[in-house]
CSV table of C-alpha atoms in Angstrom, one decimal:
chain,number,residue,atom,x,y,z
A,282,MET,CA,151.6,79.1,92.8
A,283,ARG,CA,148.8,80.4,95.0
A,284,LEU,CA,149.7,82.3,98.4
A,285,ARG,CA,147.6,81.4,101.3
A,286,ARG,CA,146.6,84.3,103.8
A,287,SER,CA,146.2,83.5,107.2
A,288,PRO,CA,142.3,83.8,108.3
A,289,ARG,CA,141.5,87.0,110.2
A,290,ASN,CA,138.8,87.8,112.4
A,291,ALA,CA,136.0,90.3,111.6
A,292,ALA,CA,137.4,92.7,114.2
A,293,SER,CA,141.0,92.8,112.4
A,294,VAL,CA,139.3,93.6,109.1
A,295,ARG,CA,137.1,96.3,110.5
A,296,ASP,CA,140.1,98.0,112.0
A,297,GLU,CA,142.1,98.0,108.7
A,298,LEU,CA,138.8,99.6,106.5
A,299,PRO,CA,139.4,102.9,104.8
A,300,VAL,CA,136.7,104.6,106.3
A,301,PRO,CA,136.5,107.4,108.9
A,302,PRO,CA,136.1,106.2,112.4
A,303,ALA,CA,132.5,107.3,112.8
A,304,VAL,CA,131.6,104.9,109.9
A,305,LYS,CA,133.5,102.2,111.8
A,306,ASP,CA,131.8,102.9,115.0
A,307,LEU,CA,128.3,101.6,113.5
A,308,LEU,CA,129.5,98.4,112.6
A,309,ALA,CA,128.4,95.5,114.4
A,310,GLY,CA,130.3,94.5,117.2
A,311,SER,CA,132.0,97.9,117.6
A,312,ALA,CA,133.0,99.1,121.2
A,313,PHE,CA,130.8,102.3,120.4
A,314,LEU,CA,127.9,100.3,120.0
A,315,LYS,CA,128.3,97.6,122.8
A,316,GLU,CA,128.8,100.8,125.1
A,317,LEU,CA,125.4,102.8,123.7
A,318,ASN,CA,123.2,99.4,124.2
A,319,SER,CA,124.3,98.5,127.5
A,320,GLY,CA,122.0,100.6,129.1
A,321,PRO,CA,118.5,102.3,129.3
A,322,ILE,CA,117.9,104.7,126.4
A,323,THR,CA,115.3,106.8,127.9
A,324,VAL,CA,115.5,109.2,131.0
A,325,PRO,CA,112.7,109.6,133.6
A,326,ASP,CA,110.1,112.4,132.9
A,327,VAL,CA,110.4,112.3,129.2
A,328,ALA,CA,107.4,111.0,127.1
A,329,TYR,CA,108.7,108.9,124.1
A,330,THR,CA,106.9,107.6,121.0
A,331,THR,CA,108.0,105.3,118.3
A,332,ILE,CA,106.2,104.6,115.1
A,333,SER,CA,107.2,101.5,112.9
A,334,SER,CA,106.1,99.6,110.2
A,335,ARG,CA,106.4,95.9,110.0
A,336,PHE,CA,106.8,96.6,105.7
A,337,ASP,CA,110.1,98.5,106.7
A,338,PRO,CA,113.2,96.8,105.1
A,339,ILE,CA,115.6,99.6,106.7
A,340,ALA,CA,115.0,100.5,110.2
A,341,ALA,CA,113.5,97.0,111.2
A,342,PHE,CA,116.5,95.1,109.8
A,343,GLY,CA,114.6,91.8,109.6
A,344,GLN,CA,114.5,91.6,113.2
A,345,ASN,CA,112.6,93.5,115.6
A,346,LEU,CA,110.8,96.5,114.7
A,347,ALA,CA,112.2,100.0,116.2
A,348,THR,CA,110.5,99.8,119.6
A,349,ILE,CA,112.2,100.8,123.0
A,350,PRO,CA,110.9,98.3,125.3
A,351,GLU,CA,111.2,101.0,128.2
A,352,PRO,CA,108.9,102.8,130.6
A,353,GLY,CA,107.6,105.7,129.4
A,354,VAL,CA,107.4,104.7,125.8
A,355,ASP,CA,104.6,104.1,123.5
A,356,ASN,CA,105.5,102.2,120.7
A,357,TYR,CA,103.0,101.9,117.7
A,358,GLU,CA,103.2,99.5,114.9
A,359,LEU,CA,100.8,101.0,112.1
A,360,GLN,CA,99.7,97.5,111.2
A,361,ASN,CA,98.8,96.9,114.5
A,362,ILE,CA,96.5,100.3,114.4
A,363,CYS,CA,95.5,99.9,110.5
A,364,PRO,CA,95.8,96.5,109.3
A,365,SER,CA,95.6,97.7,105.7
A,366,SER,CA,98.5,99.7,105.9
A,367,LYS,CA,101.4,98.6,103.8
A,368,ALA,CA,103.6,101.7,104.4
A,369,GLY,CA,107.4,101.0,104.4
A,370,HIS,CA,110.3,103.2,105.2
A,371,ASN,CA,109.3,106.0,103.3
A,372,GLY,CA,105.4,105.5,103.3
A,373,THR,CA,105.3,105.6,106.8
A,374,VAL,CA,106.6,109.5,106.8
A,375,PHE,CA,103.6,110.2,104.4
A,376,SER,CA,100.8,108.1,106.3
A,377,PRO,CA,97.8,109.8,107.7
A,378,THR,CA,97.8,107.2,110.5
A,379,THR,CA,101.4,108.4,111.6
A,380,ALA,CA,100.3,111.8,111.1
A,381,ALA,CA,97.8,111.6,113.7
A,382,LEU,CA,99.8,109.5,116.1
A,383,ILE,CA,102.5,112.3,116.0
A,384,LEU,CA,100.0,115.0,116.8
A,385,ASN,CA,98.3,112.9,119.4
A,386,ALA,CA,101.7,112.6,121.2
A,387,LEU,CA,102.6,116.1,121.3
A,388,ASP,CA,99.6,117.2,122.6
A,389,PRO,CA,97.5,114.3,124.0
A,390,SER,CA,95.1,117.2,125.4
A,391,THR,CA,93.7,117.6,121.8
A,392,ALA,CA,93.4,113.7,120.6
A,393,ARG,CA,92.0,113.2,117.4
A,394,PRO,CA,90.7,110.0,115.9
A,395,ILE,CA,93.7,107.8,113.9
A,396,PRO,CA,92.6,107.5,110.3
A,397,CYS,CA,93.2,104.1,108.7
A,398,GLN,CA,93.3,103.7,105.1
A,399,THR,CA,96.0,101.9,102.8
A,400,ASP,CA,98.8,103.8,102.7
A,401,SER,CA,101.7,103.9,99.8
A,402,VAL,CA,104.0,101.0,100.0
A,403,GLY,CA,107.4,103.1,99.8
């Protein structure tokens, strides 16, 4: 004879997981993430820069790139600046394009040209 379990919703399963509370906070639909995403990310008078790649399977999660659509944020996608870039999650860190964008964001008074080359896929 086979026992049937009553269906449970995702929240009840999440609450029963044997993991630390911080891990549960990062699961989709958690109260923490709802509160975190309920308002603006940025604060006034601070300059922000995001650099992302459409070849990043980790930070992009197959959805929108890691951008912040708020005032005071410069969002860069490597492939918009350098179409030949194939840099992924790890490759973005080693990209000369990324390095130049970072240096220019940190000190706009000494802005340098942005190099474009075929980056490592990683």
